Coordinates of C-alpha atoms (C1' of nucleotides) in Angstrom, one line a residue:
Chain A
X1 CA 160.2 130.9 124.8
X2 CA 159.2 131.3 121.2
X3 CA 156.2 131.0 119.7
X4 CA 155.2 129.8 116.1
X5 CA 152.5 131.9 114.6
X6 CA 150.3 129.1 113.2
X7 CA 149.1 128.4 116.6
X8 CA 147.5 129.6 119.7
X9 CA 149.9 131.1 121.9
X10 CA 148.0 129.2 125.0
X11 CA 147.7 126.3 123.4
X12 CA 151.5 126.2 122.6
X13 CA 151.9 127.4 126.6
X14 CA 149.8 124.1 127.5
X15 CA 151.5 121.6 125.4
X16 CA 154.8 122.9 126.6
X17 CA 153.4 122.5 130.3
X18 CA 152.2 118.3 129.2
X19 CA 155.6 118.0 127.7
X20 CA 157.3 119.0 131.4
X21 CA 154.9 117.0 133.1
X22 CA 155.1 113.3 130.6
X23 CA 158.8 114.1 130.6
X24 CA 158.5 113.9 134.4
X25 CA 160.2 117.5 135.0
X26 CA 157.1 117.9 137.1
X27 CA 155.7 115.7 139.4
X28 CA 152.6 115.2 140.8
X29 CA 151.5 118.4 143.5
X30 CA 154.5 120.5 142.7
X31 CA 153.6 124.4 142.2
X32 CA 153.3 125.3 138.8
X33 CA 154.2 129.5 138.2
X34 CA 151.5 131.9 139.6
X35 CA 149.7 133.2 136.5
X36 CA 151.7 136.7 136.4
X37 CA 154.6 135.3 137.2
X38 CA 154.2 133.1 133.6
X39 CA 153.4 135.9 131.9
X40 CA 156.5 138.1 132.5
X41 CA 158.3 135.4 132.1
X42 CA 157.0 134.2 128.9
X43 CA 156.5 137.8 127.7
X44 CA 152.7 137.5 127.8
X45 CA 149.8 138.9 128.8
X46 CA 148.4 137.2 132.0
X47 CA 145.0 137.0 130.2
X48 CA 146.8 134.3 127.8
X49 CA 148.3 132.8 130.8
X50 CA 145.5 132.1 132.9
X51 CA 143.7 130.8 129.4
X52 CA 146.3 127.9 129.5
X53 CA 146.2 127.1 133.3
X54 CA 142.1 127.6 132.8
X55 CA 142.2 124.7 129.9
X56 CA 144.6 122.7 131.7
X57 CA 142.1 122.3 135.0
X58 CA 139.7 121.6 132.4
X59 CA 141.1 118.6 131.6
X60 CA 142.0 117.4 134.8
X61 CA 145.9 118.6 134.1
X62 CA 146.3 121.2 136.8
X63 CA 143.7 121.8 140.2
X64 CA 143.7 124.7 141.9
X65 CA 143.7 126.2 145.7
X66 CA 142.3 129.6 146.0
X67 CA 144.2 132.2 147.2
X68 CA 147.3 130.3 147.0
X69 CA 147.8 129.1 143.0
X70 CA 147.7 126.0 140.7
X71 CA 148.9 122.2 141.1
X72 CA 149.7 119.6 138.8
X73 CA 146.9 117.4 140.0
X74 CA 148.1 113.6 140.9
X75 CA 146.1 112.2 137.8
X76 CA 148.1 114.5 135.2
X77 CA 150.9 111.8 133.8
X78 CA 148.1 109.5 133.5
X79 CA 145.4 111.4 131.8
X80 CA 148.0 113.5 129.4
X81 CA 149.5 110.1 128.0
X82 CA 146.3 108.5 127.5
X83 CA 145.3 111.7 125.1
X84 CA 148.6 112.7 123.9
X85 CA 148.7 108.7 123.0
X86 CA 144.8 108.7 122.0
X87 CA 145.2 111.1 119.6
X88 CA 148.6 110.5 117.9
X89 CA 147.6 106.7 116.7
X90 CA 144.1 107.7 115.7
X91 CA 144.6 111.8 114.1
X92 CA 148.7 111.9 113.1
X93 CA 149.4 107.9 111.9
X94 CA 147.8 107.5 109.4
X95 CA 148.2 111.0 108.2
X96 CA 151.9 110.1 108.3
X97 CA 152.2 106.6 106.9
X98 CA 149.6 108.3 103.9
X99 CA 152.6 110.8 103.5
X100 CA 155.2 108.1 103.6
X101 CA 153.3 106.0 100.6
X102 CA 153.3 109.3 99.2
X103 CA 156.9 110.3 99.3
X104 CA 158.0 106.5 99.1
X105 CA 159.8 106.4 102.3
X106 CA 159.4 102.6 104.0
X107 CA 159.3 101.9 107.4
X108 CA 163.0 100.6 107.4
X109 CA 164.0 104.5 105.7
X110 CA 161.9 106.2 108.9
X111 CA 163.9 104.0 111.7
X112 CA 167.5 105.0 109.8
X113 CA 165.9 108.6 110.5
X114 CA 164.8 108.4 114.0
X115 CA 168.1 106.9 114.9
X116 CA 170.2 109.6 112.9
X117 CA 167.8 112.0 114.2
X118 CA 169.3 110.6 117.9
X119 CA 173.2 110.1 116.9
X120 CA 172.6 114.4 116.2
X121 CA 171.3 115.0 119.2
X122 CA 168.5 116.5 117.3
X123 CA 165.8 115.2 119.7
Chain B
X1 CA 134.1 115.2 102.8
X2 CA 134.8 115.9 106.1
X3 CA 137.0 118.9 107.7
X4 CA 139.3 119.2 110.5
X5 CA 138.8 122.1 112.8
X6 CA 142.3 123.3 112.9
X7 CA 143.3 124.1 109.8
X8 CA 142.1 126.4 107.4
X9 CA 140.0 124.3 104.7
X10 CA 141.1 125.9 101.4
X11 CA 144.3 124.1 102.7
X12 CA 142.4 120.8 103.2
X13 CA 141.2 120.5 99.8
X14 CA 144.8 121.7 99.0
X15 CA 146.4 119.3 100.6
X16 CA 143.7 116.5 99.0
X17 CA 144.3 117.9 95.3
X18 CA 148.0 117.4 96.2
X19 CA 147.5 113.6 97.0
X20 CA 145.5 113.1 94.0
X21 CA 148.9 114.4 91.8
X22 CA 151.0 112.2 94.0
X23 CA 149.1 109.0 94.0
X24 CA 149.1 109.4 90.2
X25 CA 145.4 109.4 90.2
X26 CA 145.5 113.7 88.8
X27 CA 148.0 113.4 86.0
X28 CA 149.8 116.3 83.5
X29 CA 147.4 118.2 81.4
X30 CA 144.6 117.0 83.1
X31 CA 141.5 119.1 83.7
X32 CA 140.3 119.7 87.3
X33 CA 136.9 120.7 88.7
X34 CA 135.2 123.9 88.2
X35 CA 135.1 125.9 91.0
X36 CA 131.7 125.9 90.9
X37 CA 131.4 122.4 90.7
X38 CA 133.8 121.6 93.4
X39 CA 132.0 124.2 95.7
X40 CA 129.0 122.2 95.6
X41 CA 130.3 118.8 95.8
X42 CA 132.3 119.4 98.7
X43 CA 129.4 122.1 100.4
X44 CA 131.5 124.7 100.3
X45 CA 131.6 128.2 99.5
X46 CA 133.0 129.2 96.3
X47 CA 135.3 131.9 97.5
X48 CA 137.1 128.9 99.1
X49 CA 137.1 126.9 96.2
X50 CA 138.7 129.3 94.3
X51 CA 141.3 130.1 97.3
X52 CA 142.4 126.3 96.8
X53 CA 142.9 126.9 93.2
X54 CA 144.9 130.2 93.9
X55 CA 147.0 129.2 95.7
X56 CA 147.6 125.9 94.1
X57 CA 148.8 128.2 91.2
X58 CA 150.8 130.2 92.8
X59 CA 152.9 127.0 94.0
X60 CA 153.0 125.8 90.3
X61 CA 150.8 123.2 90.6
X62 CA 147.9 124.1 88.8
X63 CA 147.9 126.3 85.5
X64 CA 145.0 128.1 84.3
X65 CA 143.6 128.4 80.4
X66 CA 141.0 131.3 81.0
X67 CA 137.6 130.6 80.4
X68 CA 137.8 127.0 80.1
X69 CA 139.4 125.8 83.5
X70 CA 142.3 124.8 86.1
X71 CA 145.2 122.0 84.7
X72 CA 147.4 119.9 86.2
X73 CA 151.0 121.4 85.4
X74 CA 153.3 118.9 83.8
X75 CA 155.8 119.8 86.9
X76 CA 152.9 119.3 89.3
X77 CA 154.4 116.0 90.7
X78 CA 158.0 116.8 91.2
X79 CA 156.7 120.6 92.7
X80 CA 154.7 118.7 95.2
X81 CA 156.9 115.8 96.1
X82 CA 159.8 117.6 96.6
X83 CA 158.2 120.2 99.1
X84 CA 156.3 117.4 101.3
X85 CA 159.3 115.5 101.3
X86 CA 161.0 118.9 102.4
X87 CA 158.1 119.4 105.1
X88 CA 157.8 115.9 106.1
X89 CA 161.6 115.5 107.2
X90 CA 162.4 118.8 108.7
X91 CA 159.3 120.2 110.3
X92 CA 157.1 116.7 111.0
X93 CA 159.2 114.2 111.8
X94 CA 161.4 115.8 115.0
X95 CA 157.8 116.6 116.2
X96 CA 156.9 113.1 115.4
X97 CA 160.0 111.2 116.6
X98 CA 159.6 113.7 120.1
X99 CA 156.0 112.6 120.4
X100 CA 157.2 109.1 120.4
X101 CA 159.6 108.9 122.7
X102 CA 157.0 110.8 125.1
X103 CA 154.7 108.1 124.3
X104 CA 157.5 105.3 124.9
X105 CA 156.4 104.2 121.5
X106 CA 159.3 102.5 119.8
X107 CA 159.9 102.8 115.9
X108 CA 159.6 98.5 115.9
X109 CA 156.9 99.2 117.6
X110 CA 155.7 101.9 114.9
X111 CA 156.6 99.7 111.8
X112 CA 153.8 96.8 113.7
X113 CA 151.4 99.4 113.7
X114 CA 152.5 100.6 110.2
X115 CA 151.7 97.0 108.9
X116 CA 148.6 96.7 110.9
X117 CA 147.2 99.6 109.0
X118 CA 148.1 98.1 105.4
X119 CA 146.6 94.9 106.8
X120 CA 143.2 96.6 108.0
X121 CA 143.5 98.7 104.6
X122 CA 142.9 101.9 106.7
X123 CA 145.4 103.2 104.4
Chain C
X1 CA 135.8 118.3 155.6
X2 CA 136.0 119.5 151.6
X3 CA 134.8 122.1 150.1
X4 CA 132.8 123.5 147.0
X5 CA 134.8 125.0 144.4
X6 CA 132.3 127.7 143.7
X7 CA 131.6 128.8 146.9
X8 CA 134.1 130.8 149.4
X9 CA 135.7 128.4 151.8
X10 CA 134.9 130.7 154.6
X11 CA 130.9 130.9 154.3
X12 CA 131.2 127.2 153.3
X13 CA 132.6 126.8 157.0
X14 CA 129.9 129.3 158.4
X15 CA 127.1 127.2 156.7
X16 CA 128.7 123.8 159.1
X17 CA 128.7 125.9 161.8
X18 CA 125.3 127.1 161.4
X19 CA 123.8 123.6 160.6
X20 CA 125.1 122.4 163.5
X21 CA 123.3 125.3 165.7
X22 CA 120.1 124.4 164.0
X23 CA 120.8 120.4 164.4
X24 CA 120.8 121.2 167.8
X25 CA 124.8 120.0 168.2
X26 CA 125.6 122.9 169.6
X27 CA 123.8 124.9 172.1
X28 CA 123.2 128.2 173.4
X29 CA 126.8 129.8 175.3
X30 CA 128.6 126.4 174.2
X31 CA 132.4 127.8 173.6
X32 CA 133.3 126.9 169.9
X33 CA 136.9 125.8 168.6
X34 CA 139.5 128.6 169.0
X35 CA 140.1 130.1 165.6
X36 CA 143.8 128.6 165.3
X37 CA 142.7 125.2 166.1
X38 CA 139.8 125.7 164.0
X39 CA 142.4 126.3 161.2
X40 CA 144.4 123.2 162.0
X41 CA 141.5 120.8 161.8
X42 CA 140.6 122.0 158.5
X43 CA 143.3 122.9 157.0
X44 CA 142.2 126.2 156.3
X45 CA 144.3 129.4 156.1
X46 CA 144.2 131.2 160.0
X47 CA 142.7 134.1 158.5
X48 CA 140.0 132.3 156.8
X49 CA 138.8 130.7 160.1
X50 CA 138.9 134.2 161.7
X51 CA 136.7 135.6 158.8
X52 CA 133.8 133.3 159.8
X53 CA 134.1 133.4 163.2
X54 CA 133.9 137.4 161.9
X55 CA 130.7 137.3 160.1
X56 CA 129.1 134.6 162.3
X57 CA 129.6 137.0 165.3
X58 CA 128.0 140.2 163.2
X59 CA 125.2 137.7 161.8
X60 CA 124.6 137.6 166.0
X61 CA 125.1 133.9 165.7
X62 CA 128.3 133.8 168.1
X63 CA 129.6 136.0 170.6
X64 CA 133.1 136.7 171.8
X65 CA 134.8 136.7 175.4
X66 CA 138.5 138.8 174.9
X67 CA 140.8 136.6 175.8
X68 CA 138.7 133.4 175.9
X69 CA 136.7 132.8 172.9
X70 CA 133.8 132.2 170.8
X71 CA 130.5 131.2 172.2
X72 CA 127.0 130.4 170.6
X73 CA 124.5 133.4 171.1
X74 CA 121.3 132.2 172.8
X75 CA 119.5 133.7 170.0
X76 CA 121.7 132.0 167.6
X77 CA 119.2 129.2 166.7
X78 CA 115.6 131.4 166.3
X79 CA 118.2 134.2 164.2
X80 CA 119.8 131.3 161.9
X81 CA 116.2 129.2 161.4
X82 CA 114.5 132.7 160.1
X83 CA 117.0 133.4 158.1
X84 CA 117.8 130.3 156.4
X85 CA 113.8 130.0 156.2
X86 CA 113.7 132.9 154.5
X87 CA 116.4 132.3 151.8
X88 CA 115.1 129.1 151.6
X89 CA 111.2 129.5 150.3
X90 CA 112.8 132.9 148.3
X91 CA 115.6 132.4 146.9
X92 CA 116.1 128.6 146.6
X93 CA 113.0 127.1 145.7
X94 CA 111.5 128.7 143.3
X95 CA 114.7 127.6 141.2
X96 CA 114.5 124.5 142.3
X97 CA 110.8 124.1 141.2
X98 CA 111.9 125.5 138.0
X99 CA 114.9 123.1 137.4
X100 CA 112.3 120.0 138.4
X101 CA 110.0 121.3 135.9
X102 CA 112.7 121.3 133.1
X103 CA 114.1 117.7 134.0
X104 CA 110.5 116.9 134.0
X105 CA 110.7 115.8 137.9
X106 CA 107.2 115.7 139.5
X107 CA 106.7 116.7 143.7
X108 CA 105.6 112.5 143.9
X109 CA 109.0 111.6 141.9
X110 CA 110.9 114.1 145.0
X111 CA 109.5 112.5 147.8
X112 CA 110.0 109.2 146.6
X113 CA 113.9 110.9 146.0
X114 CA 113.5 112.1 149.5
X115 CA 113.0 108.6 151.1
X116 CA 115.3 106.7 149.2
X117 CA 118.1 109.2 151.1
X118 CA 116.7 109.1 154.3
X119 CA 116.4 104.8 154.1
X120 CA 120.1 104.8 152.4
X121 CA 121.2 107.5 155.6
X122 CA 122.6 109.6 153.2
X123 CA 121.0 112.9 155.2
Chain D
X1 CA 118.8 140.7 130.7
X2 CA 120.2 141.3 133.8
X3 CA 122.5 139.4 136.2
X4 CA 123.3 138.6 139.5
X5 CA 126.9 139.4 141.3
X6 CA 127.3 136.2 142.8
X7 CA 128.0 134.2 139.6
X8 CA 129.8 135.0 136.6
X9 CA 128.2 136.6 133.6
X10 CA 129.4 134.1 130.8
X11 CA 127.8 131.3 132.9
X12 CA 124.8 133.3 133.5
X13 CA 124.3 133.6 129.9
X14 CA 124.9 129.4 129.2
X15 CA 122.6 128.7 131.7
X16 CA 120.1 131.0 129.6
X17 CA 121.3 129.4 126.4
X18 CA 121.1 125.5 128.2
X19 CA 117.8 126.9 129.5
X20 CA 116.1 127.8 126.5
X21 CA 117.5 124.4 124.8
X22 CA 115.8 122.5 127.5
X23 CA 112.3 124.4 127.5
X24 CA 112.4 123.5 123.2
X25 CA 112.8 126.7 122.6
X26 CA 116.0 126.6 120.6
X27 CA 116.2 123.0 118.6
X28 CA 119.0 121.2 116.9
X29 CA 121.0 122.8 114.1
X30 CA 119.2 126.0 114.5
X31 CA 121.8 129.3 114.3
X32 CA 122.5 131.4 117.4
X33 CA 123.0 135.2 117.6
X34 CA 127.0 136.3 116.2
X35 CA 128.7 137.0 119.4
X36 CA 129.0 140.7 119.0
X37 CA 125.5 140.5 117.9
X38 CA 124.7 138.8 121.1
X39 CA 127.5 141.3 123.1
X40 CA 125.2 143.9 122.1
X41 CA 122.0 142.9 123.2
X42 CA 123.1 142.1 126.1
X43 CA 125.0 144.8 126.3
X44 CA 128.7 142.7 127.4
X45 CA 131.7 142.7 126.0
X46 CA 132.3 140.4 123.1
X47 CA 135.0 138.5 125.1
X48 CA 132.4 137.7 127.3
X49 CA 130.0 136.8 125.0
X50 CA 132.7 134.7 123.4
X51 CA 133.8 132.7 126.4
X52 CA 130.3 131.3 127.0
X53 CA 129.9 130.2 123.1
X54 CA 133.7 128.7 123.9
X55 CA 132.6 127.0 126.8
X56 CA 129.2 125.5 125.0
X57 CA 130.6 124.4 122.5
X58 CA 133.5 122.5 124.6
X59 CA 130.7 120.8 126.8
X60 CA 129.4 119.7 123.1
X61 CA 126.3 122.1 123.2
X62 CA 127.2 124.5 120.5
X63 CA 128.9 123.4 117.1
X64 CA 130.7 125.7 114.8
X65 CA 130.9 126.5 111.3
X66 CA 133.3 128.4 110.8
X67 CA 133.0 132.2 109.2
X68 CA 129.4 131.4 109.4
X69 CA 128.4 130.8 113.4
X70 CA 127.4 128.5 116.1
X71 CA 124.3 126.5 115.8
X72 CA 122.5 124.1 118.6
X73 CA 124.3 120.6 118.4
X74 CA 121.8 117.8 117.8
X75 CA 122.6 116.3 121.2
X76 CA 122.8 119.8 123.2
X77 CA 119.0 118.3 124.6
X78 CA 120.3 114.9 125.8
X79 CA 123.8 116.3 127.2
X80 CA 122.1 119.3 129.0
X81 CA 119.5 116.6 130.2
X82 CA 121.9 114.5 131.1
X83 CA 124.2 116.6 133.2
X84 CA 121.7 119.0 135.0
X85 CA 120.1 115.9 136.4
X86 CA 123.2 114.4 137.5
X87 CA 123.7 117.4 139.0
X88 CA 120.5 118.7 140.5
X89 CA 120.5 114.9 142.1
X90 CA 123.9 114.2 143.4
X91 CA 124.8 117.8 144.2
X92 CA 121.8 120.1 144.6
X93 CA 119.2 117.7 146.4
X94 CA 121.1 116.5 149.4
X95 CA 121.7 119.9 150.4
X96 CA 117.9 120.6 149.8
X97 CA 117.0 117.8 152.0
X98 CA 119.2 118.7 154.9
X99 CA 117.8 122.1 154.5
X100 CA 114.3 120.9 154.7
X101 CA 115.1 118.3 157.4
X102 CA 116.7 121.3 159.7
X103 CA 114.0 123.7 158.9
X104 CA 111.5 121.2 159.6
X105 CA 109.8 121.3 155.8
X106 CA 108.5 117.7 155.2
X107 CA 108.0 116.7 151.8
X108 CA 104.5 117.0 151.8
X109 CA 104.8 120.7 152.9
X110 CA 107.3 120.7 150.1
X111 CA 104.5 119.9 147.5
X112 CA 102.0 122.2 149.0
X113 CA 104.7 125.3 148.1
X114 CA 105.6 123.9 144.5
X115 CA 101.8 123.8 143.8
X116 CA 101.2 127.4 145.5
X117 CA 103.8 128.8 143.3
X118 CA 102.4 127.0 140.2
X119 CA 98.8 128.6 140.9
X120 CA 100.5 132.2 141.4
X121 CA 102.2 131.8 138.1
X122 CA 105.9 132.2 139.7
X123 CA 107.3 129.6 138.0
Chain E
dG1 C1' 130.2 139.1 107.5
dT2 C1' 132.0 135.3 110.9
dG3 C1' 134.9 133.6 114.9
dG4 C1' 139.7 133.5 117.3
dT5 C1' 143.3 135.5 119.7
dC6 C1' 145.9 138.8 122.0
dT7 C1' 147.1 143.0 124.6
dA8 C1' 146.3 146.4 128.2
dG9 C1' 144.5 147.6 132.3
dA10 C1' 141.2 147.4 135.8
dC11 C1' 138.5 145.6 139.9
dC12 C1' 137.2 142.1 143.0
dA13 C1' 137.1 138.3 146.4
dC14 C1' 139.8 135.4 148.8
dC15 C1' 143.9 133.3 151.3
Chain F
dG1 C1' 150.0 137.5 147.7
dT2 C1' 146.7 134.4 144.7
dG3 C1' 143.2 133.6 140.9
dG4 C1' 138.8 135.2 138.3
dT5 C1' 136.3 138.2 135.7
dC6 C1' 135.3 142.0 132.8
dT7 C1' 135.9 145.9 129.6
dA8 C1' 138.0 148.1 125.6
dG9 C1' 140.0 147.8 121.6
dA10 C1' 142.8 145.8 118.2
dC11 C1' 144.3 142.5 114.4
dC12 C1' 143.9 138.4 111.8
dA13 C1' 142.3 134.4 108.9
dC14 C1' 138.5 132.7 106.9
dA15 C1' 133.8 132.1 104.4

DNA sequence: GTGGTCTAGACCACC
DNA sequence: GTGGTCTAGACCACA
């Protein structure tokens, strides 16, 4: 996995993680990687790693039994949509249709994109 | 005017000075805010005032008469409209379209909220 | 049963077991659940159960019969009422009194607290 | 300051923090120690002074300006309030109660200590 | 100066 | 084996 430098490396770890889960890769219960585990894999330090899974069971994503390692917790679907959802309409809308005004591309030009954007496979 | 957390907010004001070209409301020659001035209007310090107007120079956008101020370059539109336009179709949209298709948002459904905003002039 | 995230599983267990020597549940030389079907019912780890059986026995609370099992001391109750006496007016209260104090709870306030559980059979 | 082994430093030191919010001691907006000023006089690590501002500020207790430092939110008071009585009732004083009720403390006996403590200056 | 992130490595309790 | 915490030290962007 590669990272982008204008973000948090465990913040780009998490959002990977509700992509798998809203994408339905992972279900409810399943196993998620033991916290080492991620980090060789990833090529991190387990410090960074247990920072995602740490914000994740904040928010209800991921639980945890002791001794035996994390679980994507029944309500995660649920409770990732609602904020992924939550904050898309209300922080990155109206930020992008400001930008669209802006660059004087309408609606009609952004659906000829999204469906190009699909006939490349770019999505 | 109010910041985001995540991004740096030299770029912020960046980004606003930008819109102002675009929208046609900052136009050629025109002079712009002392740094001073802007540093207290927006309550904030003047070393990030002045970072805005660096790097707006550096990117062409602003030109500099020393002693007497920052100017709106006569290219200043066609700089900044062809770089969001780069940014917005390579970098934002895949993110966006991606997001949507998460959400199960549909781009009819994105061109009814598009039109809901103009309507509740949120725009 | 469940248990407390912040507290090991395994003195979580020993407090149950202890409350019900001092609840009177379970008596002096009364054989307790063998450790694996102690494990079973709670769905604990086998080793787990064994480690409170473990401390419970050097606490002098139970006693064990090679071969048989584990049975309630006859001192268990007077050992297990001093001791949780003790920790009680020591070690609890005093930050107890100190939390009421802050969230401005007065002693009249806790007994009314107290008979509102009792009449609902909450205890 | 010194802590105990049975709970984590960082939350040790928010529970001071939340502490001296609740007693008035620290009020809204005012500015906290720099976290390797506060690393120091505590004499921690600065991660571990950082993780308790992170996890403040999360709950909504701390806000940040940023290059300059953390300062008391305006509603740290009513959200502290708020969730160390939720707590202390739902959580803390069944467990109290049971306690009393098997070490045969009655309420009024209860009262007699808090006021014993009060007059010794313990509290 | 401020916070924010990351690595490296260690120790511990618990399952 | 698992997670959880802590230290030490480094680097960076930002104000």
């Amino acid at each position: 996995m590669e990272f982008k430098d204008n973000q948090a490396i465990y913040l780009q770890i998490a959002d990977y993680f509700m992509d798998k889960v809203l994408s339905g890769e992972w279900k409810a219960d399943e196993r998620v990687p033991a916290v080492r585990e991620l980090a060789v894999s990833l090529e991190v330090n387990p410090n960074t790693a247990m920072r995602t899974y740490t914000i994740l069971q904040d928010k209800g994503v991921l639980y945890n039994k002791r001794g035996i390692g994390f679980f994507v917790a029944p309500e995660a679907f649920d409770i990732i949509f609602k904020m992924k959802k939550d904050e898309f309409i209300n922080k990155e809308l109206p930020g992008i249709f400001r930008t669209m005004d802006l660059l004087k591309l309408s609606p009609e030009e952004l659906i000829r994109l999204y469906n190009a954007f699909k006939a490349d496979g770019k999505l």
